[in-house]
Amino acid sequence: MLRLLVAAATPLALGPAQASERHNERDLIRAFTFQNLTVYCGQFTPAALSQTVGKDGGINGLALHVKAEAAAELPEADADRLLRRSADTARALALNAVRLHYDADREVENARITQWCDAVVVPAVRRHIESHGAAEEGGPTATEQRRP
């Protein structure tokens, strides 16, 4: 579900841009969405931040890395627009994902969000960090490893 939200919204955020910028925007939206969700989940599952650390660091480091890569390839004004647009889209995606778990009963809501964070968000963030690290090293990504 989380992957579908990120994948579905990425084309919506894109305007007429070059292929490289679209690729950067997709990567930024994913990293920023996972960063937002990890921080949010940390309020319900304090271990969420430590559970999402890979061998090369956590989601905050990954988001900074992706941000620096994207910004380095563009003029400053374009980079600022790309970063702002990506961050706004990621914030909206994260908020919509969280809202799916809202409930009138606060205890039910907290239980839903905690379960979702533990079962969906933390593993998805961990996979994203690991696959990014593998791609940087030139090795197979988590998706490629699962293919028969």
CSV table of N, CA and C in Angstrom, one decimal:
chain,number,residue,atom,x,y,z
A,1,MET,N,0.8,-1.2,0.0
A,1,MET,CA,0.0,0.0,0.0
A,1,MET,C,0.9,1.3,0.0
A,2,LEU,N,1.9,1.3,0.9
A,2,LEU,CA,2.7,2.4,1.0
A,2,LEU,C,3.5,2.6,-0.4
A,3,ARG,N,4.0,1.6,-0.9
A,3,ARG,CA,4.7,1.6,-2.2
A,3,ARG,C,3.8,2.2,-3.3
A,4,LEU,N,2.6,1.7,-3.3
A,4,LEU,CA,1.6,2.2,-4.3
A,4,LEU,C,1.4,3.7,-4.2
A,5,LEU,N,1.2,4.2,-2.9
A,5,LEU,CA,1.0,5.6,-2.7
A,5,LEU,C,2.2,6.4,-3.3
A,6,VAL,N,3.4,6.0,-3.0
A,6,VAL,CA,4.6,6.7,-3.5
A,6,VAL,C,4.7,6.6,-5.0
A,7,ALA,N,4.5,5.4,-5.5
A,7,ALA,CA,4.6,5.2,-7.0
A,7,ALA,C,3.5,6.0,-7.8
A,8,ALA,N,2.3,6.0,-7.2
A,8,ALA,CA,1.2,6.6,-7.9
A,8,ALA,C,1.3,8.1,-7.9
A,9,ALA,N,1.8,8.7,-6.9
A,9,ALA,CA,1.8,10.1,-6.8
A,9,ALA,C,3.0,10.7,-7.5
A,10,THR,N,4.1,10.0,-7.7
A,10,THR,CA,5.2,10.5,-8.4
A,10,THR,C,4.9,11.1,-9.8
A,11,PRO,N,4.2,10.5,-10.7
A,11,PRO,CA,3.9,11.1,-11.9
A,11,PRO,C,3.0,12.3,-11.8
A,12,LEU,N,2.2,12.4,-10.8
A,12,LEU,CA,1.3,13.6,-10.6
A,12,LEU,C,2.1,14.8,-10.2
A,13,ALA,N,3.3,14.6,-9.6
A,13,ALA,CA,4.1,15.7,-9.2
A,13,ALA,C,5.0,16.3,-10.3
A,14,LEU,N,5.1,15.5,-11.4
A,14,LEU,CA,6.0,15.9,-12.4
A,14,LEU,C,5.3,16.8,-13.4
A,15,GLY,N,6.0,17.9,-13.8
A,15,GLY,CA,5.6,18.8,-14.9
A,15,GLY,C,6.5,18.4,-16.1
A,16,PRO,N,6.5,19.4,-17.0
A,16,PRO,CA,7.3,19.1,-18.2
A,16,PRO,C,8.8,19.3,-17.7
A,17,ALA,N,9.5,18.2,-17.5
A,17,ALA,CA,10.9,18.2,-17.0
A,17,ALA,C,11.7,17.2,-17.8
A,18,GLN,N,13.0,17.3,-17.7
A,18,GLN,CA,13.9,16.4,-18.4
A,18,GLN,C,13.9,15.1,-17.7
A,19,ALA,N,14.3,14.0,-18.3
A,19,ALA,CA,14.3,12.7,-17.8
A,19,ALA,C,15.1,12.6,-16.5
A,20,SER,N,16.3,13.3,-16.5
A,20,SER,CA,17.1,13.2,-15.3
A,20,SER,C,16.4,13.9,-14.1
A,21,GLU,N,15.8,15.0,-14.4
A,21,GLU,CA,15.1,15.7,-13.3
A,21,GLU,C,13.9,14.9,-12.8
A,22,ARG,N,13.2,14.2,-13.7
A,22,ARG,CA,12.1,13.3,-13.2
A,22,ARG,C,12.6,12.2,-12.4
A,23,HIS,N,13.7,11.6,-12.8
A,23,HIS,CA,14.4,10.5,-12.0
A,23,HIS,C,14.7,11.1,-10.6
A,24,ASN,N,15.4,12.2,-10.6
A,24,ASN,CA,15.7,12.8,-9.3
A,24,ASN,C,14.5,13.1,-8.4
A,25,GLU,N,13.5,13.6,-9.1
A,25,GLU,CA,12.3,13.9,-8.3
A,25,GLU,C,11.6,12.7,-7.7
A,26,ARG,N,11.6,11.6,-8.5
A,26,ARG,CA,11.1,10.4,-8.0
A,26,ARG,C,11.8,9.9,-6.8
A,27,ASP,N,13.2,9.9,-6.9
A,27,ASP,CA,14.0,9.5,-5.8
A,27,ASP,C,13.9,10.4,-4.6
A,28,LEU,N,13.7,11.7,-4.8
A,28,LEU,CA,13.5,12.7,-3.7
A,28,LEU,C,12.2,12.4,-3.0
A,29,ILE,N,11.2,12.2,-3.8
A,29,ILE,CA,9.8,12.0,-3.2
A,29,ILE,C,9.8,10.7,-2.3
A,30,ARG,N,10.4,9.7,-2.8
A,30,ARG,CA,10.5,8.5,-2.0
A,30,ARG,C,11.3,8.7,-0.7
A,31,ALA,N,12.5,9.3,-0.9
A,31,ALA,CA,13.3,9.5,0.3
A,31,ALA,C,12.6,10.4,1.3
A,32,PHE,N,12.1,11.5,0.9
A,32,PHE,CA,11.4,12.4,1.8
A,32,PHE,C,10.1,11.8,2.4
A,33,THR,N,9.4,11.0,1.6
A,33,THR,CA,8.2,10.3,2.2
A,33,THR,C,8.6,9.4,3.3
A,34,PHE,N,9.6,8.5,3.0
A,34,PHE,CA,10.0,7.6,4.0
A,34,PHE,C,10.6,8.3,5.2
A,35,GLN,N,11.3,9.4,5.0
A,35,GLN,CA,11.8,10.2,6.1
A,35,GLN,C,10.7,10.7,7.0
A,36,ASN,N,9.6,11.3,6.3
A,36,ASN,CA,8.5,11.8,7.1
A,36,ASN,C,7.8,10.7,7.9
A,37,LEU,N,7.6,9.6,7.2
A,37,LEU,CA,6.9,8.5,7.9
A,37,LEU,C,7.7,7.9,9.1
A,38,THR,N,9.0,7.8,8.9
A,38,THR,CA,9.9,7.3,10.0
A,38,THR,C,9.8,8.2,11.2
A,39,VAL,N,9.9,9.5,10.9
A,39,VAL,CA,9.8,10.5,12.1
A,39,VAL,C,8.4,10.4,12.7
A,40,TYR,N,7.4,10.3,11.9
A,40,TYR,CA,6.0,10.1,12.5
A,40,TYR,C,5.9,8.9,13.3
A,41,CYS,N,6.4,7.7,12.7
A,41,CYS,CA,6.3,6.5,13.4
A,41,CYS,C,7.1,6.4,14.7
A,42,GLY,N,8.2,7.2,14.7
A,42,GLY,CA,9.0,7.3,15.9
A,42,GLY,C,8.2,7.8,17.1
A,43,GLN,N,7.1,8.5,16.9
A,43,GLN,CA,6.3,9.0,18.0
A,43,GLN,C,5.5,7.8,18.6
A,44,PHE,N,5.2,6.8,17.8
A,44,PHE,CA,4.4,5.6,18.3
A,44,PHE,C,5.3,4.4,18.6
A,45,THR,N,6.4,4.3,17.9
A,45,THR,CA,7.3,3.2,18.0
A,45,THR,C,8.7,3.8,18.1
A,46,PRO,N,9.1,4.2,19.4
A,46,PRO,CA,10.4,4.9,19.5
A,46,PRO,C,11.6,4.2,18.8
A,47,ALA,N,11.5,2.9,18.7
A,47,ALA,CA,12.6,2.1,18.0
A,47,ALA,C,12.6,2.3,16.5
A,48,ALA,N,11.6,2.9,16.0
A,48,ALA,CA,11.5,3.0,14.5
A,48,ALA,C,12.7,3.7,13.9
A,49,LEU,N,13.3,4.7,14.5
A,49,LEU,CA,14.4,5.3,14.0
A,49,LEU,C,15.7,4.4,14.0
A,50,SER,N,15.9,3.7,15.1
A,50,SER,CA,17.0,2.8,15.1
A,50,SER,C,16.8,1.6,14.3
A,51,GLN,N,15.6,1.1,14.1
A,51,GLN,CA,15.3,-0.1,13.3
A,51,GLN,C,15.4,0.2,11.8
A,52,THR,N,15.5,1.5,11.4
A,52,THR,CA,15.6,1.8,10.0
A,52,THR,C,17.0,2.2,9.6
A,53,VAL,N,18.0,1.9,10.4
A,53,VAL,CA,19.4,2.2,10.0
A,53,VAL,C,20.0,1.1,9.3
A,54,GLY,N,20.6,1.4,8.2
A,54,GLY,CA,21.3,0.3,7.4
A,54,GLY,C,22.8,0.5,7.7
A,55,LYS,N,23.6,-0.3,6.9
A,55,LYS,CA,25.0,-0.2,7.2
A,55,LYS,C,25.6,1.1,6.8
A,56,ASP,N,25.0,1.9,5.9
A,56,ASP,CA,25.5,3.2,5.5
A,56,ASP,C,24.7,4.3,6.2
A,57,GLY,N,23.9,4.0,7.2
A,57,GLY,CA,23.2,5.1,7.9
A,57,GLY,C,21.7,4.9,7.8
A,58,GLY,N,21.0,5.9,8.3
A,58,GLY,CA,19.5,5.8,8.3
A,58,GLY,C,18.9,6.6,7.2
A,59,ILE,N,17.6,6.8,7.4
A,59,ILE,CA,16.8,7.5,6.3
A,59,ILE,C,17.2,9.0,6.2
A,60,ASN,N,17.5,9.6,7.4
A,60,ASN,CA,17.9,11.0,7.3
A,60,ASN,C,19.2,11.2,6.5
A,61,GLY,N,20.1,10.3,6.6
A,61,GLY,CA,21.3,10.4,5.8
A,61,GLY,C,21.1,10.1,4.4
A,62,LEU,N,20.2,9.1,4.1
A,62,LEU,CA,19.8,8.8,2.7
A,62,LEU,C,19.1,10.0,2.1
A,63,ALA,N,18.2,10.6,2.8
A,63,ALA,CA,17.5,11.8,2.2
A,63,ALA,C,18.5,12.9,1.9
A,64,LEU,N,19.4,13.1,2.8
A,64,LEU,CA,20.4,14.2,2.5
A,64,LEU,C,21.3,13.8,1.3
A,65,HIS,N,21.7,12.5,1.2
A,65,HIS,CA,22.5,12.1,0.1
A,65,HIS,C,21.7,12.3,-1.2
A,66,VAL,N,20.4,11.8,-1.3
A,66,VAL,CA,19.6,12.0,-2.5
A,66,VAL,C,19.4,13.5,-2.8
A,67,LYS,N,19.2,14.3,-1.8
A,67,LYS,CA,19.0,15.7,-2.0
A,67,LYS,C,20.3,16.3,-2.6
A,68,ALA,N,21.4,16.0,-2.1
A,68,ALA,CA,22.7,16.5,-2.6
A,68,ALA,C,22.9,16.1,-4.0
A,69,GLU,N,22.7,14.8,-4.3
A,69,GLU,CA,22.8,14.4,-5.7
A,69,GLU,C,21.9,15.1,-6.7
A,70,ALA,N,20.7,15.3,-6.3
A,70,ALA,CA,19.7,16.0,-7.2
A,70,ALA,C,20.1,17.4,-7.4
A,71,ALA,N,20.5,18.1,-6.3
A,71,ALA,CA,20.8,19.5,-6.4
A,71,ALA,C,22.1,19.8,-7.2
A,72,ALA,N,23.0,18.9,-7.1
A,72,ALA,CA,24.3,19.1,-7.8
A,72,ALA,C,24.2,19.1,-9.3
A,73,GLU,N,23.2,18.5,-9.8
A,73,GLU,CA,23.0,18.4,-11.3
A,73,GLU,C,22.2,19.6,-11.9
A,74,LEU,N,21.7,20.5,-11.1
A,74,LEU,CA,20.9,21.5,-11.6
A,74,LEU,C,21.3,22.9,-11.1
A,75,PRO,N,20.9,23.9,-11.9
A,75,PRO,CA,21.2,25.3,-11.4
A,75,PRO,C,20.5,25.5,-10.1
A,76,GLU,N,20.9,26.4,-9.3
A,76,GLU,CA,20.4,26.6,-8.0
A,76,GLU,C,18.9,26.9,-7.9
A,77,ALA,N,18.4,27.7,-8.8
A,77,ALA,CA,16.9,28.0,-8.8
A,77,ALA,C,16.1,26.8,-9.2
A,78,ASP,N,16.6,26.0,-10.1
A,78,ASP,CA,15.9,24.8,-10.5
A,78,ASP,C,16.0,23.7,-9.4
A,79,ALA,N,17.1,23.7,-8.7
A,79,ALA,CA,17.3,22.7,-7.6
A,79,ALA,C,16.3,23.1,-6.5
A,80,ASP,N,16.2,24.4,-6.2
A,80,ASP,CA,15.3,24.8,-5.1
A,80,ASP,C,13.9,24.5,-5.4
A,81,ARG,N,13.4,24.7,-6.7
A,81,ARG,CA,12.1,24.3,-7.1
A,81,ARG,C,11.8,22.8,-7.0
A,82,LEU,N,12.8,22.0,-7.5
A,82,LEU,CA,12.7,20.6,-7.4
A,82,LEU,C,12.6,20.1,-6.0
A,83,LEU,N,13.5,20.6,-5.1
A,83,LEU,CA,13.5,20.2,-3.7
A,83,LEU,C,12.2,20.6,-3.0
A,84,ARG,N,11.7,21.8,-3.2
A,84,ARG,CA,10.5,22.2,-2.6
A,84,ARG,C,9.3,21.4,-3.1
A,85,ARG,N,9.2,21.2,-4.4
A,85,ARG,CA,8.1,20.4,-5.0
A,85,ARG,C,8.1,19.0,-4.5
A,86,SER,N,9.3,18.4,-4.4
A,86,SER,CA,9.4,17.0,-3.9
A,86,SER,C,9.0,16.9,-2.5
A,87,ALA,N,9.5,17.9,-1.7
A,87,ALA,CA,9.2,17.8,-0.2
A,87,ALA,C,7.7,18.0,0.0
A,88,ASP,N,7.1,18.9,-0.7
A,88,ASP,CA,5.6,19.1,-0.6
A,88,ASP,C,4.8,17.9,-1.0
A,89,THR,N,5.2,17.2,-2.1
A,89,THR,CA,4.6,16.0,-2.5
A,89,THR,C,4.8,14.9,-1.4
A,90,ALA,N,6.0,14.8,-0.9
A,90,ALA,CA,6.3,13.7,0.1
A,90,ALA,C,5.5,14.0,1.3
A,91,ARG,N,5.3,15.2,1.7
A,91,ARG,CA,4.6,15.6,3.0
A,91,ARG,C,3.1,15.2,2.8
A,92,ALA,N,2.6,15.5,1.6
A,92,ALA,CA,1.2,15.1,1.3
A,92,ALA,C,1.0,13.6,1.3
A,93,LEU,N,1.9,12.9,0.7
A,93,LEU,CA,1.8,11.5,0.6
A,93,LEU,C,1.8,10.8,2.0
A,94,ALA,N,2.8,11.3,2.8
A,94,ALA,CA,2.9,10.8,4.2
A,94,ALA,C,1.6,11.1,5.0
A,95,LEU,N,1.1,12.3,4.9
A,95,LEU,CA,-0.1,12.7,5.6
A,95,LEU,C,-1.3,11.8,5.2
A,96,ASN,N,-1.4,11.6,3.9
A,96,ASN,CA,-2.5,10.8,3.4
A,96,ASN,C,-2.4,9.3,3.9
A,97,ALA,N,-1.2,8.8,3.9
A,97,ALA,CA,-1.0,7.4,4.3
A,97,ALA,C,-1.3,7.3,5.8
A,98,VAL,N,-1.0,8.3,6.6
A,98,VAL,CA,-1.3,8.3,8.1
A,98,VAL,C,-2.8,8.4,8.3
A,99,ARG,N,-3.4,9.3,7.5
A,99,ARG,CA,-4.9,9.5,7.7
A,99,ARG,C,-5.7,8.3,7.5
A,100,LEU,N,-5.2,7.3,6.7
A,100,LEU,CA,-5.9,6.1,6.5
A,100,LEU,C,-6.1,5.3,7.8
A,101,HIS,N,-5.3,5.6,8.8
A,101,HIS,CA,-5.4,4.9,10.1
A,101,HIS,C,-6.1,5.7,11.2
A,102,TYR,N,-6.6,6.8,10.8
A,102,TYR,CA,-7.3,7.6,11.8
A,102,TYR,C,-8.6,6.9,12.3
A,103,ASP,N,-9.0,7.2,13.5
A,103,ASP,CA,-10.2,6.6,14.1
A,103,ASP,C,-10.7,7.6,15.2
A,104,ALA,N,-12.0,7.5,15.4
A,104,ALA,CA,-12.6,8.4,16.4
A,104,ALA,C,-12.1,8.0,17.8
A,105,ASP,N,-11.9,6.7,18.0
A,105,ASP,CA,-11.3,6.3,19.3
A,105,ASP,C,-9.8,6.4,19.3
A,106,ARG,N,-9.3,7.2,20.1
A,106,ARG,CA,-7.8,7.5,20.1
A,106,ARG,C,-7.0,6.2,20.4
A,107,GLU,N,-7.5,5.3,21.2
A,107,GLU,CA,-6.7,4.1,21.5
A,107,GLU,C,-6.7,3.2,20.3
A,108,VAL,N,-7.8,3.1,19.6
A,108,VAL,CA,-7.9,2.3,18.4
A,108,VAL,C,-6.9,2.9,17.3
A,109,GLU,N,-7.0,4.2,17.2
A,109,GLU,CA,-6.1,4.9,16.3
A,109,GLU,C,-4.6,4.6,16.6
A,110,ASN,N,-4.2,4.8,17.8
A,110,ASN,CA,-2.8,4.6,18.2
A,110,ASN,C,-2.4,3.1,18.0
A,111,ALA,N,-3.3,2.2,18.2
A,111,ALA,CA,-3.0,0.8,18.0
A,111,ALA,C,-2.8,0.5,16.5
A,112,ARG,N,-3.7,1.1,15.7
A,112,ARG,CA,-3.6,0.9,14.2
A,112,ARG,C,-2.3,1.5,13.7
A,113,ILE,N,-2.0,2.7,14.1
A,113,ILE,CA,-0.8,3.4,13.6
A,113,ILE,C,0.5,2.6,14.1
A,114,THR,N,0.5,2.2,15.3
A,114,THR,CA,1.7,1.4,15.8
A,114,THR,C,1.9,0.2,15.1
A,115,GLN,N,0.8,-0.6,14.8
A,115,GLN,CA,0.8,-1.8,14.1
A,115,GLN,C,1.3,-1.6,12.6
A,116,TRP,N,0.8,-0.5,12.0
A,116,TRP,CA,1.2,-0.2,10.6
A,116,TRP,C,2.6,0.2,10.6
A,117,CYS,N,3.1,1.0,11.5
A,117,CYS,CA,4.5,1.4,11.5
A,117,CYS,C,5.4,0.2,11.7
A,118,ASP,N,5.1,-0.7,12.6
A,118,ASP,CA,5.9,-1.9,12.8
A,118,ASP,C,5.9,-2.8,11.7
A,119,ALA,N,4.7,-3.0,11.1
A,119,ALA,CA,4.5,-4.1,10.1
A,119,ALA,C,4.8,-3.6,8.6
A,120,VAL,N,4.6,-2.3,8.4
A,120,VAL,CA,4.7,-1.8,7.0
A,120,VAL,C,5.8,-0.8,6.8
A,121,VAL,N,5.7,0.3,7.6
A,121,VAL,CA,6.7,1.4,7.4
A,121,VAL,C,8.1,1.1,7.7
A,122,VAL,N,8.4,0.5,8.9
A,122,VAL,CA,9.8,0.2,9.2
A,122,VAL,C,10.4,-0.8,8.2
A,123,PRO,N,9.7,-1.9,7.9
A,123,PRO,CA,10.3,-2.8,6.9
A,123,PRO,C,10.5,-2.1,5.5
A,124,ALA,N,9.5,-1.3,5.1
A,124,ALA,CA,9.7,-0.6,3.8
A,124,ALA,C,10.8,0.4,3.8
A,125,VAL,N,11.0,1.1,4.8
A,125,VAL,CA,12.1,2.0,4.9
A,125,VAL,C,13.5,1.3,4.9
A,126,ARG,N,13.5,0.2,5.7
A,126,ARG,CA,14.7,-0.6,5.7
A,126,ARG,C,15.1,-1.2,4.3
A,127,ARG,N,14.1,-1.7,3.6
A,127,ARG,CA,14.3,-2.2,2.3
A,127,ARG,C,14.8,-1.1,1.3
A,128,HIS,N,14.2,0.1,1.5
A,128,HIS,CA,14.6,1.2,0.6
A,128,HIS,C,16.0,1.6,0.9
A,129,ILE,N,16.4,1.7,2.1
A,129,ILE,CA,17.8,2.0,2.5
A,129,ILE,C,18.8,0.9,1.9
A,130,GLU,N,18.4,-0.3,2.1
A,130,GLU,CA,19.3,-1.4,1.7
A,130,GLU,C,19.4,-1.4,0.2
A,131,SER,N,18.3,-1.2,-0.5
A,131,SER,CA,18.3,-1.3,-2.0
A,131,SER,C,19.1,-0.1,-2.5
A,132,HIS,N,19.0,1.1,-1.9
A,132,HIS,CA,19.8,2.2,-2.3
A,132,HIS,C,21.3,2.0,-2.1
A,133,GLY,N,21.6,1.4,-1.0
A,133,GLY,CA,23.0,1.1,-0.7
A,133,GLY,C,23.6,0.1,-1.7
A,134,ALA,N,22.8,-0.9,-2.1
A,134,ALA,CA,23.2,-1.9,-3.1
A,134,ALA,C,23.4,-1.3,-4.4
A,135,ALA,N,22.4,-0.4,-4.8
A,135,ALA,CA,22.5,0.3,-6.1
A,135,ALA,C,23.8,1.1,-6.2
A,136,GLU,N,24.1,1.8,-5.0
A,136,GLU,CA,25.3,2.7,-5.0
A,136,GLU,C,26.6,1.8,-5.2
A,137,GLU,N,26.6,0.6,-4.6
A,137,GLU,CA,27.7,-0.3,-4.7
A,137,GLU,C,27.8,-1.0,-6.0
A,138,GLY,N,26.7,-0.9,-6.8
A,138,GLY,CA,26.7,-1.6,-8.1
A,138,GLY,C,26.2,-3.1,-7.9
A,139,GLY,N,25.7,-3.4,-6.8
A,139,GLY,CA,25.2,-4.8,-6.5
A,139,GLY,C,23.7,-4.9,-6.8
A,140,PRO,N,23.2,-6.0,-6.7
A,140,PRO,CA,21.7,-6.2,-6.9
A,140,PRO,C,20.9,-5.5,-5.9
A,141,THR,N,19.8,-4.9,-6.3
A,141,THR,CA,18.9,-4.2,-5.3
A,141,THR,C,18.1,-5.3,-4.7
A,142,ALA,N,17.3,-5.0,-3.7
A,142,ALA,CA,16.4,-6.0,-3.0
A,142,ALA,C,15.4,-6.5,-4.0
A,143,THR,N,14.9,-5.7,-4.9
A,143,THR,CA,14.0,-6.2,-5.9
A,143,THR,C,14.6,-7.2,-6.9
A,144,GLU,N,15.8,-6.8,-7.3
A,144,GLU,CA,16.5,-7.7,-8.2
A,144,GLU,C,16.9,-9.1,-7.6
A,145,GLN,N,17.2,-9.0,-6.3
A,145,GLN,CA,17.5,-10.3,-5.5
A,145,GLN,C,16.3,-11.2,-5.4
A,146,ARG,N,15.1,-10.6,-5.4
A,146,ARG,CA,13.9,-11.4,-5.3
A,146,ARG,C,13.4,-12.0,-6.6
A,147,ARG,N,13.9,-11.5,-7.7
A,147,ARG,CA,13.5,-12.0,-9.0
A,147,ARG,C,14.0,-13.4,-9.2
A,148,PRO,N,13.2,-14.3,-9.8
A,148,PRO,CA,13.7,-15.7,-10.1
A,148,PRO,C,14.7,-15.7,-11.3
